[in-house]
Tab-separated table of N, CA and C in Angstrom:
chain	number	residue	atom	x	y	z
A	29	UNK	N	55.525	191.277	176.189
A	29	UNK	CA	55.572	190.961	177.600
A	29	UNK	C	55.977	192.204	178.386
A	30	UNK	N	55.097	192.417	179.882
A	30	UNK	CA	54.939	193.957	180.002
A	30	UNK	C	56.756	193.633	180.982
A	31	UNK	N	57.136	192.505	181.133
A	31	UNK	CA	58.854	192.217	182.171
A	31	UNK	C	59.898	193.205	181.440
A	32	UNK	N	59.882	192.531	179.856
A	32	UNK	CA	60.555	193.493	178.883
A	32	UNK	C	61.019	194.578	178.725
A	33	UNK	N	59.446	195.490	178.590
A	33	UNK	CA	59.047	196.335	178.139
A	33	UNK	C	59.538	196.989	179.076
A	34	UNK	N	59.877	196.440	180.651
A	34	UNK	CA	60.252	197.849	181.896
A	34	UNK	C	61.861	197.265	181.709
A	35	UNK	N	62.597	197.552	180.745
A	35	UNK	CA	64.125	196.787	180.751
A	35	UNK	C	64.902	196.769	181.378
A	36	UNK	N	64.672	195.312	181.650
A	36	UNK	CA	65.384	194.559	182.669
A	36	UNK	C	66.447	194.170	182.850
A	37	UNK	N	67.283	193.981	184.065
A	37	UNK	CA	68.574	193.971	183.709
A	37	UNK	C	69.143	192.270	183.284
A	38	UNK	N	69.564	192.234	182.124
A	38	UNK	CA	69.784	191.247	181.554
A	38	UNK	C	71.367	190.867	181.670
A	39	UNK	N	71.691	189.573	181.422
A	39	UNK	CA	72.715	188.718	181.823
A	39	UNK	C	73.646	189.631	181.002
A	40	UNK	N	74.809	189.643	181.298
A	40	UNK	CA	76.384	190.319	180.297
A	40	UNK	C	75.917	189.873	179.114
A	41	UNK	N	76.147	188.718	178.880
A	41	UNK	CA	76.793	188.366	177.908
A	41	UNK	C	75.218	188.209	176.534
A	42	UNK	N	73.857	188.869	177.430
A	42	UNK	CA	72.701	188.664	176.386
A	42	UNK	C	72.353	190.639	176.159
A	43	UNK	N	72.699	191.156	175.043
A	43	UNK	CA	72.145	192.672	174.317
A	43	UNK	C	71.398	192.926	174.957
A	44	UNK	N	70.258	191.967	174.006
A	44	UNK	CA	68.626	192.137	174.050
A	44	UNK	C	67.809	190.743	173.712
A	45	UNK	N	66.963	191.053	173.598
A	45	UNK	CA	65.573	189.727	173.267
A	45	UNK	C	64.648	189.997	172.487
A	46	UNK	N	65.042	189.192	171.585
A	46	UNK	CA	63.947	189.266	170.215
A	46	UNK	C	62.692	188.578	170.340
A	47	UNK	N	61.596	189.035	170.954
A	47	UNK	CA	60.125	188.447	170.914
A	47	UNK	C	59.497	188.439	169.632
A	48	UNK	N	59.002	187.404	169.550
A	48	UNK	CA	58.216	187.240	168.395
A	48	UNK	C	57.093	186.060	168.676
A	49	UNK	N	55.856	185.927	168.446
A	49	UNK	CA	54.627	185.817	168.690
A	49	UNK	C	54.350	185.091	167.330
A	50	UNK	N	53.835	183.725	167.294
A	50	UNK	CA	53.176	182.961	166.347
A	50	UNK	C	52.235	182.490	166.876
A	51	UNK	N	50.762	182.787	166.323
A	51	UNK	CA	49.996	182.840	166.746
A	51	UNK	C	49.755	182.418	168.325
A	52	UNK	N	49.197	180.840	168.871
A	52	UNK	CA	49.416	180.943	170.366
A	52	UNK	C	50.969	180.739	170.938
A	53	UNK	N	52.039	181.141	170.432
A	53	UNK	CA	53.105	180.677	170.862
A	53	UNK	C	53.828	182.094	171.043
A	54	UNK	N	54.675	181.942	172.236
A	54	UNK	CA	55.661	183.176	172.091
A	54	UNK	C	57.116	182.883	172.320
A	55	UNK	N	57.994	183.449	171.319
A	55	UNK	CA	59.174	182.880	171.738
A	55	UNK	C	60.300	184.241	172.004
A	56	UNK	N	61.182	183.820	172.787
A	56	UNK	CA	61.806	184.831	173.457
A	56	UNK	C	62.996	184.678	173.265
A	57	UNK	N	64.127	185.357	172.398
A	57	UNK	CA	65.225	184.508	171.429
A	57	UNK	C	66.376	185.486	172.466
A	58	UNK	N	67.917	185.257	172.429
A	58	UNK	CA	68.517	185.739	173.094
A	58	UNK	C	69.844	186.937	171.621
A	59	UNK	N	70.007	188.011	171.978
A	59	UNK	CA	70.556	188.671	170.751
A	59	UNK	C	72.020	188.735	171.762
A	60	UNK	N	73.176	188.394	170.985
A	60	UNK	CA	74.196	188.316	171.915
A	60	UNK	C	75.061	189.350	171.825
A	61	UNK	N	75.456	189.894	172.779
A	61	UNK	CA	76.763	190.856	173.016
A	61	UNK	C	78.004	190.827	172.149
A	62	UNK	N	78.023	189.154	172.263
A	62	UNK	CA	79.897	189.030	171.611
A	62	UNK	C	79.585	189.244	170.019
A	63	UNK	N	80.135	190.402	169.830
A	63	UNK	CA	80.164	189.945	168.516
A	63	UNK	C	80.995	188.795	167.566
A	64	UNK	N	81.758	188.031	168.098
A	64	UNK	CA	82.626	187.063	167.739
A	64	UNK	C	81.478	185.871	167.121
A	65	UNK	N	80.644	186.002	167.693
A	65	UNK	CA	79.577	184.652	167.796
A	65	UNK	C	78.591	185.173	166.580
A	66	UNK	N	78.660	183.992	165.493
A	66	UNK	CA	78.267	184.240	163.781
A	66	UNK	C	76.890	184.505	164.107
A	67	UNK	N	76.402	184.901	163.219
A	67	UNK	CA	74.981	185.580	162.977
A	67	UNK	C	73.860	184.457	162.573
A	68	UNK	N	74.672	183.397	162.382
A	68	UNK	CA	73.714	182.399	161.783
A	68	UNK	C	73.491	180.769	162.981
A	69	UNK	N	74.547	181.885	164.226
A	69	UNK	CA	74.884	180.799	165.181
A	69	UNK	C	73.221	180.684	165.953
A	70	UNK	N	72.616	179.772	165.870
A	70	UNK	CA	71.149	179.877	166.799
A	70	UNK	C	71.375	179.596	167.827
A	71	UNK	N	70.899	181.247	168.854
A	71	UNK	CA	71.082	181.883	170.027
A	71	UNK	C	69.927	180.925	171.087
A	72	UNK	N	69.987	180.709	172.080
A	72	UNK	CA	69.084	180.338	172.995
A	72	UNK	C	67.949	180.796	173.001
A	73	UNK	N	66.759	179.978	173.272
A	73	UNK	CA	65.273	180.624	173.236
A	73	UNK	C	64.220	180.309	174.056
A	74	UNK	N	63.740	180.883	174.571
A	74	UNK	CA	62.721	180.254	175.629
A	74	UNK	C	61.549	180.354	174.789
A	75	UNK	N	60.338	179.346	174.971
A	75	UNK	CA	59.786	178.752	174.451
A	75	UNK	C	57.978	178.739	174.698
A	76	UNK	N	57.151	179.528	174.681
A	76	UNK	CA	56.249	179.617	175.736
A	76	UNK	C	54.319	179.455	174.824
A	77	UNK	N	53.514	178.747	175.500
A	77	UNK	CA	52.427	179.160	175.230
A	77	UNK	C	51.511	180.256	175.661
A	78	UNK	N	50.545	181.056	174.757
A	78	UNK	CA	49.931	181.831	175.317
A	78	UNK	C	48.727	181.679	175.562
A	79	UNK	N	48.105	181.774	176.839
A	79	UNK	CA	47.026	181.398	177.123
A	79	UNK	C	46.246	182.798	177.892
A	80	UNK	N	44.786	183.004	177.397
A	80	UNK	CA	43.915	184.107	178.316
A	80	UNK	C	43.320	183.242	179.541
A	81	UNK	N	43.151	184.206	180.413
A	81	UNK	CA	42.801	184.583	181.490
A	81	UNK	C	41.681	185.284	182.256
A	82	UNK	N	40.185	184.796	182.086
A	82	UNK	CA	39.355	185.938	182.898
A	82	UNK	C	39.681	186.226	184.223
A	83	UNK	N	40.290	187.894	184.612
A	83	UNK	CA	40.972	187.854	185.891
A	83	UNK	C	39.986	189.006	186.370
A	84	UNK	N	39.102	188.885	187.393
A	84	UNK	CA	38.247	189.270	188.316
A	84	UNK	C	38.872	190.280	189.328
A	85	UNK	N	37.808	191.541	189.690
A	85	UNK	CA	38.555	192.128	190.833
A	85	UNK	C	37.961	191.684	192.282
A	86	UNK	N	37.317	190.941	192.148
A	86	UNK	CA	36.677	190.559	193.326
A	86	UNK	C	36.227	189.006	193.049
A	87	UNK	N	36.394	188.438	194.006
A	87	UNK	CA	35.677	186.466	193.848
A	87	UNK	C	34.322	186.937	193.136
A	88	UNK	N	33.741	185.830	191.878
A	88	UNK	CA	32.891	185.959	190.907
A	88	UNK	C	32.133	184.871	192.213
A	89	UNK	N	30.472	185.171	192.128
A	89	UNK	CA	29.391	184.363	193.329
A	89	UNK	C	29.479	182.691	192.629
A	90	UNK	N	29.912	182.173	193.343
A	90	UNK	CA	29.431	180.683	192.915
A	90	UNK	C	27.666	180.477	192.784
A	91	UNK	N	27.699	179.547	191.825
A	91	UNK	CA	26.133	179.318	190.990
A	91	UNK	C	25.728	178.112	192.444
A	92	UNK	N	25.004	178.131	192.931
A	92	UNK	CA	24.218	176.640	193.623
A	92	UNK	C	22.856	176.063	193.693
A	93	UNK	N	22.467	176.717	192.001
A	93	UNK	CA	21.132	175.952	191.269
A	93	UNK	C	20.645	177.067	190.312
A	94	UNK	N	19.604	176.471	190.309
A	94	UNK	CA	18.768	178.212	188.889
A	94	UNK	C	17.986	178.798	190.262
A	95	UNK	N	17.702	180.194	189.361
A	95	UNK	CA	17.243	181.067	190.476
A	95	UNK	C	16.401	181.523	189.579
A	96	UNK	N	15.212	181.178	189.073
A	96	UNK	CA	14.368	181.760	188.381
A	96	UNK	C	13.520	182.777	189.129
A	97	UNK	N	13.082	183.835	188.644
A	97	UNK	CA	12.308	185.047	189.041
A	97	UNK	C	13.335	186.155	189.473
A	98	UNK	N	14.703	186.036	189.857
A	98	UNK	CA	15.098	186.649	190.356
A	98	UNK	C	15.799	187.984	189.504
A	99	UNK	N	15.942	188.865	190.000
A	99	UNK	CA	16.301	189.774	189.477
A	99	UNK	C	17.653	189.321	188.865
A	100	UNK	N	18.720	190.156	187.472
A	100	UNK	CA	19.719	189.818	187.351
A	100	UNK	C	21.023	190.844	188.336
A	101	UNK	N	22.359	190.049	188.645
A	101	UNK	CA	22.853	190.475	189.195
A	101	UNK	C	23.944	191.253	188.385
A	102	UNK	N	24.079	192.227	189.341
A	102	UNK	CA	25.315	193.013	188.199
A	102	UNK	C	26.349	192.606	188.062
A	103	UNK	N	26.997	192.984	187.085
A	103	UNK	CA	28.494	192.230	186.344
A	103	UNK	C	29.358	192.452	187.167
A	104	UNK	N	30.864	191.223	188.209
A	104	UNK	CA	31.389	191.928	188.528
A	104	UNK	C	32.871	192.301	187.389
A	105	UNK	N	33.532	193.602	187.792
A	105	UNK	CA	34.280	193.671	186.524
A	105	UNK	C	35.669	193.062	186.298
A	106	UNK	N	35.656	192.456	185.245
A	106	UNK	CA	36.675	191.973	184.972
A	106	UNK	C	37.871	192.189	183.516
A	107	UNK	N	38.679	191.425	183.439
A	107	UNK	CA	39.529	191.790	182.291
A	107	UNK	C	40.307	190.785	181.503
A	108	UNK	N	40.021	190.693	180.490
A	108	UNK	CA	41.090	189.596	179.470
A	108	UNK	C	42.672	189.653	179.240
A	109	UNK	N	43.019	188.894	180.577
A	109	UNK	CA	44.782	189.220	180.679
A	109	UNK	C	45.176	187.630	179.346
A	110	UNK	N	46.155	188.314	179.177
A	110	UNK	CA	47.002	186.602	178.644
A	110	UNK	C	48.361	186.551	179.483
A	111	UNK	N	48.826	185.302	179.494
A	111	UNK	CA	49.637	184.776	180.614
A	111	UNK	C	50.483	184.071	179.523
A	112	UNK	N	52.073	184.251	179.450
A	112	UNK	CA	52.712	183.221	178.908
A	112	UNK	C	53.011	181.919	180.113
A	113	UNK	N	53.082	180.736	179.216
A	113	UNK	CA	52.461	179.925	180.184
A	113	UNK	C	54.440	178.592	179.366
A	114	UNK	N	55.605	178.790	180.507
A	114	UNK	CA	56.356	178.154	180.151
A	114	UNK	C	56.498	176.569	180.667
A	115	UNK	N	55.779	175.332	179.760
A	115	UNK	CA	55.853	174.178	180.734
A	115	UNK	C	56.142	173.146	179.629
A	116	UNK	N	56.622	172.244	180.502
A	116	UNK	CA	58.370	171.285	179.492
A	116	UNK	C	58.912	170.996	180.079
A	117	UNK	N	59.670	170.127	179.677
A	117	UNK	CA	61.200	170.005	179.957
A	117	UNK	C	62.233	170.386	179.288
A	118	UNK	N	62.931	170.835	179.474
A	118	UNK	CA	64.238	170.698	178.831
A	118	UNK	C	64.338	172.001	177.740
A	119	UNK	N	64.159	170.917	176.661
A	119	UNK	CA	64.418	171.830	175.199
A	119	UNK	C	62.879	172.104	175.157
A	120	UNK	N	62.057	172.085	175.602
A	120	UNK	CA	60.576	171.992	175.214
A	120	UNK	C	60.317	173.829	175.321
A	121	UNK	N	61.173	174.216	176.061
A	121	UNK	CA	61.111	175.225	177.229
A	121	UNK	C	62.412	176.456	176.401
A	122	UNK	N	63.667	175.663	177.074
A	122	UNK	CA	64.632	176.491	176.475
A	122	UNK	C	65.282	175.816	175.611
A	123	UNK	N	66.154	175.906	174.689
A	123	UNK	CA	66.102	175.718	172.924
A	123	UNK	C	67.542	176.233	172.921
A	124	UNK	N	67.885	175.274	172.054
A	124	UNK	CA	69.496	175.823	171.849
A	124	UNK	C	70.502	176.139	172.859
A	125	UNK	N	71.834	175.756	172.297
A	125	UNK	CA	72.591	176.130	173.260
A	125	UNK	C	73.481	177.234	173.557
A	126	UNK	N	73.947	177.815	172.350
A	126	UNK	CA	74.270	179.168	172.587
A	126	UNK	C	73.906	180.140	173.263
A	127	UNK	N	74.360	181.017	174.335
A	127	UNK	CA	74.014	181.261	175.385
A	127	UNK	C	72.912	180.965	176.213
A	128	UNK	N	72.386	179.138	176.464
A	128	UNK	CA	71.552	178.804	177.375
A	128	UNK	C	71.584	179.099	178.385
A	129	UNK	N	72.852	179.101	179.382
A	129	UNK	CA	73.205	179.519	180.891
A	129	UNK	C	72.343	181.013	180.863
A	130	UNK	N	72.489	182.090	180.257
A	130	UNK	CA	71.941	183.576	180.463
A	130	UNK	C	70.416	183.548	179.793
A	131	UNK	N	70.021	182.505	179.105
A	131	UNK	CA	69.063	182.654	179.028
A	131	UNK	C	67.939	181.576	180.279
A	132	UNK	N	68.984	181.515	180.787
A	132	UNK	CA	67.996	180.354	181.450
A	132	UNK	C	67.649	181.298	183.183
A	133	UNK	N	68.796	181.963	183.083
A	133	UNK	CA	68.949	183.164	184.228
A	133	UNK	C	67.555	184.273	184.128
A	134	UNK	N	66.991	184.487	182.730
A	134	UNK	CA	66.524	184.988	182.413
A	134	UNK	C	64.982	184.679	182.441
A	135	UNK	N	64.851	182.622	182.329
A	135	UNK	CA	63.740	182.391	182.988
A	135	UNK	C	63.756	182.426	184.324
A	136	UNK	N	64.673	182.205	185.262
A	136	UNK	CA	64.837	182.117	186.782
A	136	UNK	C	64.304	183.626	187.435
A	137	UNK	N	64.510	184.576	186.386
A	137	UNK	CA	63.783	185.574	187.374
A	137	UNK	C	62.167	185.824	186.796
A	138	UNK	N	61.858	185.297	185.197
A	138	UNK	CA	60.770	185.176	184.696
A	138	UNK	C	60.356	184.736	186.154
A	139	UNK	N	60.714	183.322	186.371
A	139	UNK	CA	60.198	182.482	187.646
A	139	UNK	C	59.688	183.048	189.090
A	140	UNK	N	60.388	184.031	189.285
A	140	UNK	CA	60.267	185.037	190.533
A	140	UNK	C	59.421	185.699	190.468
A	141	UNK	N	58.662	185.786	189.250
A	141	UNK	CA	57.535	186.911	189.240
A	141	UNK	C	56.558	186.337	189.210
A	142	UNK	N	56.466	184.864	188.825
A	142	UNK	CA	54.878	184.064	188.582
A	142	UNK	C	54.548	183.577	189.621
A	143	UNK	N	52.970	183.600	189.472
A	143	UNK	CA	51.885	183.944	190.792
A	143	UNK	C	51.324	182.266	190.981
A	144	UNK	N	51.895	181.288	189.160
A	144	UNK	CA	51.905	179.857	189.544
A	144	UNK	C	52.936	179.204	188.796
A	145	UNK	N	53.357	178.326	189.222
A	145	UNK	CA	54.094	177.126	188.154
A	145	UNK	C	55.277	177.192	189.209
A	146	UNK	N	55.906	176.016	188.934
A	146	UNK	CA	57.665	175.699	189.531
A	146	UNK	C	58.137	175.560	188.922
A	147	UNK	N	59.670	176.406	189.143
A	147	UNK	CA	60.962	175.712	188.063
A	147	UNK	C	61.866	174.963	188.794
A	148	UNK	N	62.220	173.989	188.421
A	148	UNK	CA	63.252	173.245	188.877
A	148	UNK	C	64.326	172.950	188.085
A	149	UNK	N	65.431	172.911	188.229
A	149	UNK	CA	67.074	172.782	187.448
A	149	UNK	C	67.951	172.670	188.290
A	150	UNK	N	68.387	172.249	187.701
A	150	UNK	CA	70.119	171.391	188.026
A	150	UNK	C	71.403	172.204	186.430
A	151	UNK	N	72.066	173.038	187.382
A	151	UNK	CA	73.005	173.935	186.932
A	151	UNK	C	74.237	174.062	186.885
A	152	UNK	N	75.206	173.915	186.054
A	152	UNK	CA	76.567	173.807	186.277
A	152	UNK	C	76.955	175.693	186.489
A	153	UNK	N	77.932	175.930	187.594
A	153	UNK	CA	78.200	176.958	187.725
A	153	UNK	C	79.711	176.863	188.204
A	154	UNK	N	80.788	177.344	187.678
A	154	UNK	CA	82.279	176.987	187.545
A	154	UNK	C	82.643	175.897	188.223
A	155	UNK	N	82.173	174.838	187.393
A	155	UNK	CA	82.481	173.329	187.775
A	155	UNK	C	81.139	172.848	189.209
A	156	UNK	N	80.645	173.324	189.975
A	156	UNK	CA	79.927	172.815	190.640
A	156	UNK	C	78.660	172.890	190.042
A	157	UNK	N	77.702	171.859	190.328
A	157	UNK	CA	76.213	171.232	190.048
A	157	UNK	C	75.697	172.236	191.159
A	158	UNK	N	74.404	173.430	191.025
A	158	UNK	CA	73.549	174.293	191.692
A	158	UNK	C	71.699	173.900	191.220
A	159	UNK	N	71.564	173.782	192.126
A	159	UNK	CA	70.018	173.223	192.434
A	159	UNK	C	69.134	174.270	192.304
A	160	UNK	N	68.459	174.414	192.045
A	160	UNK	CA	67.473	175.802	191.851
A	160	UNK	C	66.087	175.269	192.115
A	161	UNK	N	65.388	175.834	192.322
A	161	UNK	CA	63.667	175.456	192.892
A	161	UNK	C	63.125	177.008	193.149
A	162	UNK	N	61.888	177.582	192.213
A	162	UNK	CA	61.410	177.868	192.592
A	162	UNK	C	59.642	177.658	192.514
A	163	UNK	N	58.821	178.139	193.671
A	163	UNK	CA	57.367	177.499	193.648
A	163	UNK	C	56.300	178.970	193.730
A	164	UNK	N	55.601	179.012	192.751
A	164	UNK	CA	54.722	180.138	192.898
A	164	UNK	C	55.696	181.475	192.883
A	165	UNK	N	56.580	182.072	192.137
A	165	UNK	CA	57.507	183.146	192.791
A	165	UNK	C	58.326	183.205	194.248
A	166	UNK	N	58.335	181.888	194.714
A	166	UNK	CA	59.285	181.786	196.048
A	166	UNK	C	60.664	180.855	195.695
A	167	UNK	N	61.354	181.445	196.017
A	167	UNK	CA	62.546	180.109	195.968
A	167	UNK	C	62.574	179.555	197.474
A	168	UNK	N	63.046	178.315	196.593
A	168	UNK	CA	63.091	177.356	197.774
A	168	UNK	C	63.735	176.587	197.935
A	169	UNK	N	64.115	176.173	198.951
A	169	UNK	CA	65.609	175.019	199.084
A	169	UNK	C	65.486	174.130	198.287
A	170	UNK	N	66.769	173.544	198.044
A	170	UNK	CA	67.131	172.590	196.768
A	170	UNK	C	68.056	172.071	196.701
A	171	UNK	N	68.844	170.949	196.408
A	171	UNK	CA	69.917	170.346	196.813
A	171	UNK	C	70.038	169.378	195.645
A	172	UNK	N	71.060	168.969	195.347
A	172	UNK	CA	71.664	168.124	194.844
A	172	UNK	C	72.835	167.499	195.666
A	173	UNK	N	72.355	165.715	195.258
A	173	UNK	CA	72.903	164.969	195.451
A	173	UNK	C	73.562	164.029	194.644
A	174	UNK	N	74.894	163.482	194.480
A	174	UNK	CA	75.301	162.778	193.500
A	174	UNK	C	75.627	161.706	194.081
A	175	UNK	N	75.437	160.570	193.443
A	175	UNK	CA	75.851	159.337	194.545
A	175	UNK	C	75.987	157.845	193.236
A	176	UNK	N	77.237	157.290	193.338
A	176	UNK	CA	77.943	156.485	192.587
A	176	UNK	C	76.793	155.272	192.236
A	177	UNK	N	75.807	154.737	193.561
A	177	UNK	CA	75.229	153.373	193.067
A	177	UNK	C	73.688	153.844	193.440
A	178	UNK	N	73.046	154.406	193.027
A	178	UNK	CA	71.706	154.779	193.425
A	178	UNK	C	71.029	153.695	194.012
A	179	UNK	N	71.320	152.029	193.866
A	179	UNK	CA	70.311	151.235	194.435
A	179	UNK	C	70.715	150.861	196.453
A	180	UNK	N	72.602	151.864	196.567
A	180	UNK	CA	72.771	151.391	197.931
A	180	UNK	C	71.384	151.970	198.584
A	181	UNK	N	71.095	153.131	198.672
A	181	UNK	CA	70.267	153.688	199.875
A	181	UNK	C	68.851	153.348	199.913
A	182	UNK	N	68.618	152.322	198.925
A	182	UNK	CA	67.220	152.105	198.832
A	182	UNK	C	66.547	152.851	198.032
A	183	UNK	N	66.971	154.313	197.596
A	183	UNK	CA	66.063	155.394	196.629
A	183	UNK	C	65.598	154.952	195.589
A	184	UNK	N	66.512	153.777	194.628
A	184	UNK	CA	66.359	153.412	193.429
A	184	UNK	C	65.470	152.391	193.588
A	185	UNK	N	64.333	151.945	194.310
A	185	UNK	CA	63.874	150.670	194.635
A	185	UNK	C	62.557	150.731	193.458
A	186	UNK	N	61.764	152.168	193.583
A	186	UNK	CA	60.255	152.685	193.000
A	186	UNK	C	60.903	152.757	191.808
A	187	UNK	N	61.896	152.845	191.094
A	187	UNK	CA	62.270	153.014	189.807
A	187	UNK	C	62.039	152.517	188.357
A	188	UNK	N	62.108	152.451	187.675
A	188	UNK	CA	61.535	151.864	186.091
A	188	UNK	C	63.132	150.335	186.113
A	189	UNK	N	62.455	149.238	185.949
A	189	UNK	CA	63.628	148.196	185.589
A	189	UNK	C	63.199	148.243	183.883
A	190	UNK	N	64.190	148.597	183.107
A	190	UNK	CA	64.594	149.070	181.800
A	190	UNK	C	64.890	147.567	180.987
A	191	UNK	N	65.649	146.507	181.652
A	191	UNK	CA	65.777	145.582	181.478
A	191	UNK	C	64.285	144.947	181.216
A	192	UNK	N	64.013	144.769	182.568
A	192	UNK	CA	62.870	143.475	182.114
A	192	UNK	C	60.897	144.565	181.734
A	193	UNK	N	61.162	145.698	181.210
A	193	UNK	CA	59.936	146.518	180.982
A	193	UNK	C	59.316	145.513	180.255
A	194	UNK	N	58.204	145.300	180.103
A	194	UNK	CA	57.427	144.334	179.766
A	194	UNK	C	56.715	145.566	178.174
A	195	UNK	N	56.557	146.566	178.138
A	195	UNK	CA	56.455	147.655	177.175
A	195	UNK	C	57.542	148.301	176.313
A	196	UNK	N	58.866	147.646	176.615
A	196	UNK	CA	60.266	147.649	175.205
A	196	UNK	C	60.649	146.223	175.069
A	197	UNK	N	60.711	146.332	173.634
A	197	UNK	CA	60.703	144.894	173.648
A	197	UNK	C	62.398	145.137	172.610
């Protein structure tokens, strides 16, 4: 990953990042600072598919039937990018808990650089719950709310009744 490769400034408490690539998968492991923390302790990991990309330098002509007789048109040029592509929830994504908080810091600015996808999380940061959102490389407002009976305000109305699901029996 070319983010890496320009080294980036990474959380205190994460060295470095051990990439390693199985076939379409790439995973991005966290190598920790403390040395206190055992060698066999499994470090946090982000979790990603790899997918190509035909990426064009100019809009490719949309087709709007056959054009027989016509001359052929020239190629416009393009290039075979691959894109790690991080989408999940949860553990699907990031993995383990040993240093999850710095590795998750670590997707949040991944997040800042991508041209698609949203991250959304809910973050403990010295005792307070922090909302995070970002959309396309923008952050964006985000809030958390905690509230004792979810059905006073009406929010809980569209919700799944768990009780009477007619699909758990």
């Amino acid at each position: 990953m070319d983010y890496f490769e320009g080294d980036p400034d990474l959380p205190p408490e994460v060295e470095d990042v051990d990439i390693t690539r199985r076939n379409n998968t790439l995973i991005i492991k966290a190598v920790s600072s403390d040395g206190s923390l055992s060698k066999y302790t499994p470090t946090a990991q982000l979790k990603a598919s790899v997918t190509e990309t035909r990426v064009y330098e100019e809009e490719p002509p949309r087709m709007s039937g056959p054009r027989w007789g016509e001359e052929e048109e020239e190629e416009i040029p393009s290039e075979l990018v691959e894109f790690a592509c991080f989408k999940g929830d949860r553990e699907t994504v990031l993995q383990n808990s040993a240093l999850q908080y710095p590795m998750f810091l670590v997707l949040r600015d991944l997040a800042l650089l991508a041209e698609k996808g949203t991250l959304t999380a809910i973050t403990d940061q010295d005792g307070e719950l922090v909302a995070t959102r970002i959309v396309e490389g923008e952050p964006r407002p985000a809030s958390v709310e905690v509230v004792e009976n979810p059905n006073q305000d009406g929010n809980g109305a569209n919700g799944i009744n768990w009780r009477d699901n007619k699909f758990i029996s």
